[in-house]
Each structure stands twice: as C-alpha cells, then as structure tokens.
Short mmCIF file of C-alpha atoms and ligand atoms in Angstrom, two decimals:
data_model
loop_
_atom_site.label_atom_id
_atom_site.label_comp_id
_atom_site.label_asym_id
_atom_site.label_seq_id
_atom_site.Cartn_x
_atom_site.Cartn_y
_atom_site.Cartn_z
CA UNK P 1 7.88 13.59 29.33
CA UNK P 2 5.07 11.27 30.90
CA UNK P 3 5.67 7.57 30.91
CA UNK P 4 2.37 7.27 27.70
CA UNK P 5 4.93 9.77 25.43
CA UNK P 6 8.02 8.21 26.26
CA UNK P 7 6.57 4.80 25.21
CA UNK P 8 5.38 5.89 21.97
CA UNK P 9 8.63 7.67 21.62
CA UNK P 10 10.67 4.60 22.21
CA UNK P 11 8.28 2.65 19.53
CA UNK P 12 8.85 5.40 17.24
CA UNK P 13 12.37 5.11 17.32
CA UNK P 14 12.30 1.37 17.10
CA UNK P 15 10.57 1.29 14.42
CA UNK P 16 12.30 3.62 12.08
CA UNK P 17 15.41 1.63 12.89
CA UNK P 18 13.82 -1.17 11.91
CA UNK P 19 13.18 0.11 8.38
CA UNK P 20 16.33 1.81 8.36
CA UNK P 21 18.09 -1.35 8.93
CA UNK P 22 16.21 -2.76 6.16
CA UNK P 23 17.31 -0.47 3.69
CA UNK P 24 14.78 2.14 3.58
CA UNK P 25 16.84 5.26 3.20
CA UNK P 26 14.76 7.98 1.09
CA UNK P 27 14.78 11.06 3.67
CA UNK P 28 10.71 11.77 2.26
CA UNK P 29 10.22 8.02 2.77
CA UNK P 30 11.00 7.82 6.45
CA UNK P 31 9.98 11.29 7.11
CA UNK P 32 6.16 9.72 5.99
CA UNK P 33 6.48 6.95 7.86
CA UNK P 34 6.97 8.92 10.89
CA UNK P 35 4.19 10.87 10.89
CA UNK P 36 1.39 8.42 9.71
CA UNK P 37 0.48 6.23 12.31
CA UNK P 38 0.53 2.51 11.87
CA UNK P 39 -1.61 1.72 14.96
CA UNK P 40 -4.97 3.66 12.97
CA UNK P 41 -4.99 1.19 10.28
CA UNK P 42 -4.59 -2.32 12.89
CA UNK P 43 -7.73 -3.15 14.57
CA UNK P 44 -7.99 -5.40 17.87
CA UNK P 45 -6.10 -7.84 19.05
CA UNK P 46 -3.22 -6.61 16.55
CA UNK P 47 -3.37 -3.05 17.78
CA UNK P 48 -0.58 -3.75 19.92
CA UNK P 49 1.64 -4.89 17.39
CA UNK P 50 1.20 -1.77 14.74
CA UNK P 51 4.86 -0.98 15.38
CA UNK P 52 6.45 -4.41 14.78
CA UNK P 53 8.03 -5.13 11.49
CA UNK P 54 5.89 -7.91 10.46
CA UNK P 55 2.85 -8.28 8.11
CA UNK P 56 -0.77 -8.24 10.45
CA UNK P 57 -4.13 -9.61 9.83
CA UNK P 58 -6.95 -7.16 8.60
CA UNK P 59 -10.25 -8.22 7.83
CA UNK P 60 -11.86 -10.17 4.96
CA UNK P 61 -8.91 -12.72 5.23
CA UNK P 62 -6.25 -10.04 3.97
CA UNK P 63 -3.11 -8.43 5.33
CA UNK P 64 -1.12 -4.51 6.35
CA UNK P 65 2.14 -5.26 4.55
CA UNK P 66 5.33 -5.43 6.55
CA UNK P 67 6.44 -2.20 7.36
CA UNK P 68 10.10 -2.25 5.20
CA UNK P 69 8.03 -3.37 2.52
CA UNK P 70 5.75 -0.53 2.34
CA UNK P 71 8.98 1.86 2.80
CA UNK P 72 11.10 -0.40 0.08
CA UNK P 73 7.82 -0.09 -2.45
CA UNK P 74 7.54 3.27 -1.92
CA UNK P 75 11.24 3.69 -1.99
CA UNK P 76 11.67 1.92 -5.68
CA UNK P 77 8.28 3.84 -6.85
CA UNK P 78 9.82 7.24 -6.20
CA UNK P 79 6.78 9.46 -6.05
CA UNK P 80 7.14 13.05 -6.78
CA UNK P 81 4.76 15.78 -5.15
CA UNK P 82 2.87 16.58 -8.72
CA UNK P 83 2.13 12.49 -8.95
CA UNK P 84 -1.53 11.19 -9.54
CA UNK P 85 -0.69 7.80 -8.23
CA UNK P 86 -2.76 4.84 -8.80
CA UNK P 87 -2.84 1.94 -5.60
CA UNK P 88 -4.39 -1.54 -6.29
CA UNK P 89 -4.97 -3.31 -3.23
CA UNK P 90 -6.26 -0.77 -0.44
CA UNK P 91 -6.20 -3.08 2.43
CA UNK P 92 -5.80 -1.12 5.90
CA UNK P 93 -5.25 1.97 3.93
CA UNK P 94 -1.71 2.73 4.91
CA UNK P 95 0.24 2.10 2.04
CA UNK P 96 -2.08 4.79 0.52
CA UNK P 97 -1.93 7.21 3.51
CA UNK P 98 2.35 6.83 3.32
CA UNK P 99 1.70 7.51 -0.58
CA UNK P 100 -0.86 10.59 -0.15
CA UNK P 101 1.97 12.75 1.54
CA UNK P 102 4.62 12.09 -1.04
CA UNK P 103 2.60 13.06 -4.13
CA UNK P 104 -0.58 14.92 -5.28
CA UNK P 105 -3.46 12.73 -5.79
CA UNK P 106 -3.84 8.78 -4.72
CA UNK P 107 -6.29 6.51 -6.22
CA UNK P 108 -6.69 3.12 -4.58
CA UNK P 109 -9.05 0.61 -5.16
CA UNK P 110 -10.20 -2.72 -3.27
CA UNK P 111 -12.16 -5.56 -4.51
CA UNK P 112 -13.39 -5.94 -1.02
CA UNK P 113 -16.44 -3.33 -0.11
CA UNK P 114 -15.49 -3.52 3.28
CA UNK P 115 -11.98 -2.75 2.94
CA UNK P 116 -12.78 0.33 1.15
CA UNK P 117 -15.23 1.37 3.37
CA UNK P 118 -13.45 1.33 6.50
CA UNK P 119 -9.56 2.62 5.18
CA UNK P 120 -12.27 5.86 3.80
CA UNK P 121 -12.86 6.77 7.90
CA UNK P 122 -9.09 6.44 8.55
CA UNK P 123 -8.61 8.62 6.16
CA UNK P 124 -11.19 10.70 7.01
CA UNK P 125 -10.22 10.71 10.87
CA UNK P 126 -6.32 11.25 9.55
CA UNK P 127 -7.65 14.46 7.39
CA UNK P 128 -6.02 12.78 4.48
CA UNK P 129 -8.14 14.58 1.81
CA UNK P 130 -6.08 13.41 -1.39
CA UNK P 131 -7.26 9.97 -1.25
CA UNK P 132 -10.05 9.17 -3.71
CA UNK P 133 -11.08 4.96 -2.66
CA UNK P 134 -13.46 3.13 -4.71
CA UNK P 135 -14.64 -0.32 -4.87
CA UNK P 136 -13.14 -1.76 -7.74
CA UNK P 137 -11.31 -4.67 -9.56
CA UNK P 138 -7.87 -3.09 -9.84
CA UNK P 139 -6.67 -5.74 -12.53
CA UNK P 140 -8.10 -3.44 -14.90
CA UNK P 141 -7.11 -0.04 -13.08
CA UNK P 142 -8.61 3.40 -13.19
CA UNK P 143 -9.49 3.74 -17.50
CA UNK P 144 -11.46 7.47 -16.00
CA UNK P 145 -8.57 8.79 -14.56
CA UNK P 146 -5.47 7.36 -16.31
CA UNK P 147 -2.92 7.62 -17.10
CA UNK P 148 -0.89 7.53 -13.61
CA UNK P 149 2.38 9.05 -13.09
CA UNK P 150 2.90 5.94 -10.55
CA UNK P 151 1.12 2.47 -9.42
CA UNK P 152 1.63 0.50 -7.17
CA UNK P 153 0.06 -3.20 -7.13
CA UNK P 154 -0.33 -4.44 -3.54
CA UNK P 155 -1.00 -8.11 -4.59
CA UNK P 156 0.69 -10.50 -6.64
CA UNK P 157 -0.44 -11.01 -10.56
CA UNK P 158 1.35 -13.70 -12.18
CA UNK P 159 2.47 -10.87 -14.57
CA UNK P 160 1.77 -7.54 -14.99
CA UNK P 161 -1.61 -7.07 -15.65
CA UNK P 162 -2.01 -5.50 -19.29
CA UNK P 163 -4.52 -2.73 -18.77
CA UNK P 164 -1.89 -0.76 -16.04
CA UNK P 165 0.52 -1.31 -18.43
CA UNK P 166 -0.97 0.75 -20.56
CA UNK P 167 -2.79 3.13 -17.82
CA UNK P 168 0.98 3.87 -17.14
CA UNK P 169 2.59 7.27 -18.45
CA UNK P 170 5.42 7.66 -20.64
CA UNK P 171 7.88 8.26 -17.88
CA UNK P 172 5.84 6.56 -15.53
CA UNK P 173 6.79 3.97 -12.71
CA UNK P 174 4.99 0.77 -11.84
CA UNK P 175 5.93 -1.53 -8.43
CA UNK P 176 4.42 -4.77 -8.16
CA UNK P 177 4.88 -8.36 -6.62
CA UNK P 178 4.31 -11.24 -9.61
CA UNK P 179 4.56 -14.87 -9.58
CA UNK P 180 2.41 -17.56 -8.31
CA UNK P 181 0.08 -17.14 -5.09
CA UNK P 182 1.40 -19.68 -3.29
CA UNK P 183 4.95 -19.35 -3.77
CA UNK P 184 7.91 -16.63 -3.25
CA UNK P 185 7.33 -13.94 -5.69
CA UNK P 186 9.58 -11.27 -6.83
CA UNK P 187 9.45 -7.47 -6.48
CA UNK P 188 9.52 -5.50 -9.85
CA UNK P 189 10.05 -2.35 -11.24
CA UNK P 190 8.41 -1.50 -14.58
CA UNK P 191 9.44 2.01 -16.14
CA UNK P 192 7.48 3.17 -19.12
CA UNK P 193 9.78 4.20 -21.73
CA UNK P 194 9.03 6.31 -25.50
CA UNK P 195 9.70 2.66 -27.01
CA UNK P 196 8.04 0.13 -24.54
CA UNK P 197 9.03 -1.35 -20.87
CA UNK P 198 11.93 -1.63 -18.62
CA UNK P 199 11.59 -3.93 -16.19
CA UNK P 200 14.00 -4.57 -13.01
CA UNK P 201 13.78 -7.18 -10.27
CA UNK P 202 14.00 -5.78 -6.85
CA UNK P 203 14.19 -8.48 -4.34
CA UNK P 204 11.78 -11.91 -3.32
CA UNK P 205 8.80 -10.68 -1.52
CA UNK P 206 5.05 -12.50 -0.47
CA UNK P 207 1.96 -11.06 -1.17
CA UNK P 208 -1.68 -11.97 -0.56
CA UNK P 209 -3.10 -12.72 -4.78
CA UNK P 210 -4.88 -10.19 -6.81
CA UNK P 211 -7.75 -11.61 -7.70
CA UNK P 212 -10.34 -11.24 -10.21
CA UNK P 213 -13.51 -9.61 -9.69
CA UNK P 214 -15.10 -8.03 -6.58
CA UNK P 215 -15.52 -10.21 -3.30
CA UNK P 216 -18.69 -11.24 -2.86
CA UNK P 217 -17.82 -12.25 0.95
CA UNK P 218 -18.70 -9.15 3.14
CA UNK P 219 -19.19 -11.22 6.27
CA UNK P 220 -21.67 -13.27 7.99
CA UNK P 221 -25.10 -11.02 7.47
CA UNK P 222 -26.27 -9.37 10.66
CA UNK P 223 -29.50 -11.31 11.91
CA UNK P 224 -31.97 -9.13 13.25
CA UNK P 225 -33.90 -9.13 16.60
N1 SAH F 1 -1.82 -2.05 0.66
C1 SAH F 1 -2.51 -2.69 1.75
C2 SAH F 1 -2.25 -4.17 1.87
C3 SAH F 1 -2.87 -4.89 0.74
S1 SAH F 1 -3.27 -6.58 0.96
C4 SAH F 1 -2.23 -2.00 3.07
O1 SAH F 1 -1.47 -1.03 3.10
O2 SAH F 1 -2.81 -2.41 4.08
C5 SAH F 1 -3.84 -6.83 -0.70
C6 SAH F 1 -5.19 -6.26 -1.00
O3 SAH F 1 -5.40 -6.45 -2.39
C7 SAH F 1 -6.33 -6.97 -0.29
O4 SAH F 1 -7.04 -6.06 0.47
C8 SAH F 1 -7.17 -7.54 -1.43
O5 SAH F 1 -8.57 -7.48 -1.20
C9 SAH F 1 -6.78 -6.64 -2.59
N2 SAH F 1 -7.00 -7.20 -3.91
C10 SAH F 1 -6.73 -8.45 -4.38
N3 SAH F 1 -7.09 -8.55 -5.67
C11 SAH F 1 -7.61 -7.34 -6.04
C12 SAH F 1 -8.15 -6.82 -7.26
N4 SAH F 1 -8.26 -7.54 -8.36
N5 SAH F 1 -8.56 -5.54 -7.25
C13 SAH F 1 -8.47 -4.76 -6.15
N6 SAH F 1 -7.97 -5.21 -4.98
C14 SAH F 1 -7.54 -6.47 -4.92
#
C-alpha cells in the first residue's frame, strides 16, 4: 500500500474509533460513515481536519456538526431503507449524504442560498441522487411532501417547532436540539404516537439556532472590473 492509502487508512480507522468510543454502535450507522467522505463537505483551511471529531467552520457563519453527533442523531433517528426523511439545516451537506444511504428519499432544506447551492455539487460529485435540497425556512418544513417517516432538525428551536410536529407520521421519529441559542441545549427524541407525542431526552448537545426566515446575507457582492 503507498504511503497516500495508508494515511487515509490510518484516518479512517481513527476516526471510526472515535465515534465508536462515543457510543455510536448501529452496524448501518458506521458502515455510512465509512464510506461518505467527510473531507468533500470541509472547504480550505479546515480540509485537513475533516477527520477530527470536532465541529468545523462552513460558510455563511455556520458549522459541519461533530462527527459522534451526526452518528448519535442518526443513531436515535433510526432510519429505515423505505424512509422519506425530512433534514432542516443542510449546512455542508453531510448529515444528509450519511442519511441518503440509510433510507429512500432525503429532503433538506437551508435558509442560506449558498449553503444549498454548494452541498447540491457535493452531492452531485458524490452521485448521491436521493437528495432533493431547496432553499427554504425549515421551521415550517416540507407541507408538499409531508408527511416524513423521519426529521431531523440540525439547529436548535426553543421547542419543537409546531408545523414538523404535525408534518410527522404516525409512527414517525423526530431528532432535534431545543433550548436557548446561547446556552447548552438538550438532544430529543419525539415519536409520533395514534394519541399524540412521546418525547425522550437524549443527552446535552450545542447547536448553531434555527432561525426564522431566509438569510438575506449571501456575501460581500462581487464588484466588477
Ligand atoms: N447538518 C449540517 C450542519 C447544520 S448547521 C451539516 O451536516 O453540515 C445548521 C444549519 O441550519 C445552518 O446551515 C443554518 O443556516 C441552518 N438553519 C438555521 N435556521 C434555519 C431555518 N429556519 N431553516 C432552514 N435552515 C436553517
């Protein structure tokens, strides 16, 4: 093996540990993990870090979750393979690439144009072709293609916001951070049940907000010649 393979190799096996040794134990979990690659969703200076357990920077201000946390969200959210899955918060796009081999059909939306745009030629580039990315305010989900077998909120409400509450099937899991932006905020479960909503706290976690409405900040304009 040449010294390039034995590196990424190395990483590889680093980095499963890592999550591993943070609890992530679903077989399909890890197995998705492996084979999407971190390092095509971190851009520049980060690159190099893609295979560190810890949260990076991504542009328009926002953040690619911690590795464990991805694997313990997606852990708790147990996708099956038939699963239309609804993602708020696109980010890099990896939490939605992990998602898109564990079930049928992922929705994820991103108030920030950008955002969308450039996860869409990851995707692309990865030949994930079961990822349908829009622009969108995800506080008040997907009413076209609801209900979702599974969402997963990748920033923190202060609850759950009502609208996936009730874009949720019967049956149907939701994962999301809530509590106050600037603060610790817990990890929840939220199983839709014939009768109304169980909830279960998973563990303290910190999230970027979700805010309201679509980002207006694209970056500085490009000035012409
Ligand atoms: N899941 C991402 C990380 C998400 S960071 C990844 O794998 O990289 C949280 C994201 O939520 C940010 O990109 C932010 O723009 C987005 N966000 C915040 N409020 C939102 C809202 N109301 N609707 C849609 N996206 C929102």
């Amino acid at each position: 093996m040449s010294r390039p393979d034995q590196d990424h190799a190395e990483r590889l096996m680093r980095f499963l540990f890592a999550l591993r040794s943070h609890g992530v134990t679903d077989a399909r979990v890890l197995d998705a993990m492996e084979r999407i690659d971190r390092g095509a969703f971190v851009k520049g200076i980060f690159a190099e870090r893609a295979y560190d357990d810890m949260p990076l920077p991504i542009a328009c201000g926002q953040t690619i979750s911690q590795p464990s946390v991805v694997g313990l969200m997606t852990q708790a959210l147990n996708p099956q393979a038939r699963d239309t899955v609804l993602e708020v918060g696109t980010g890099s796009g990896y939490q939605a690439a992990i998602l898109s081999l564990l079930c049928r059909r992922v929705y994820t939306v991103d108030r920030h144009r950008r955002l969308v745009r450039e996860a869409q030629e990851v995707f692309q580039r990865l030949g994930l072709a079961n990822i349908i990315s829009f622009a969108a305010d995800g506080s008040f989900g997907l009413p076209d293609q609801a209900p979702f077998d599974r969402i997963l909120v990748t920033a923190a409400a202060e609850d759950a916001p009502g609208p996936l509450l009730a874009q949720l099937k019967i049956g149907g899991i939701m994962v999301l951070p809530v509590g106050q932006s600037d603060a610790v905020q817990r990890l929840i479960k939220v199983t839709r049940t014939e009768t109304g909503y169980e909830y279960e706290e998973l563990r303290p976690v910190r999230f970027v907000p979700l805010v309201e409405g679509m980002a207006s900040d694209e970056g500085p304009t490009p000035r012409g010649p």
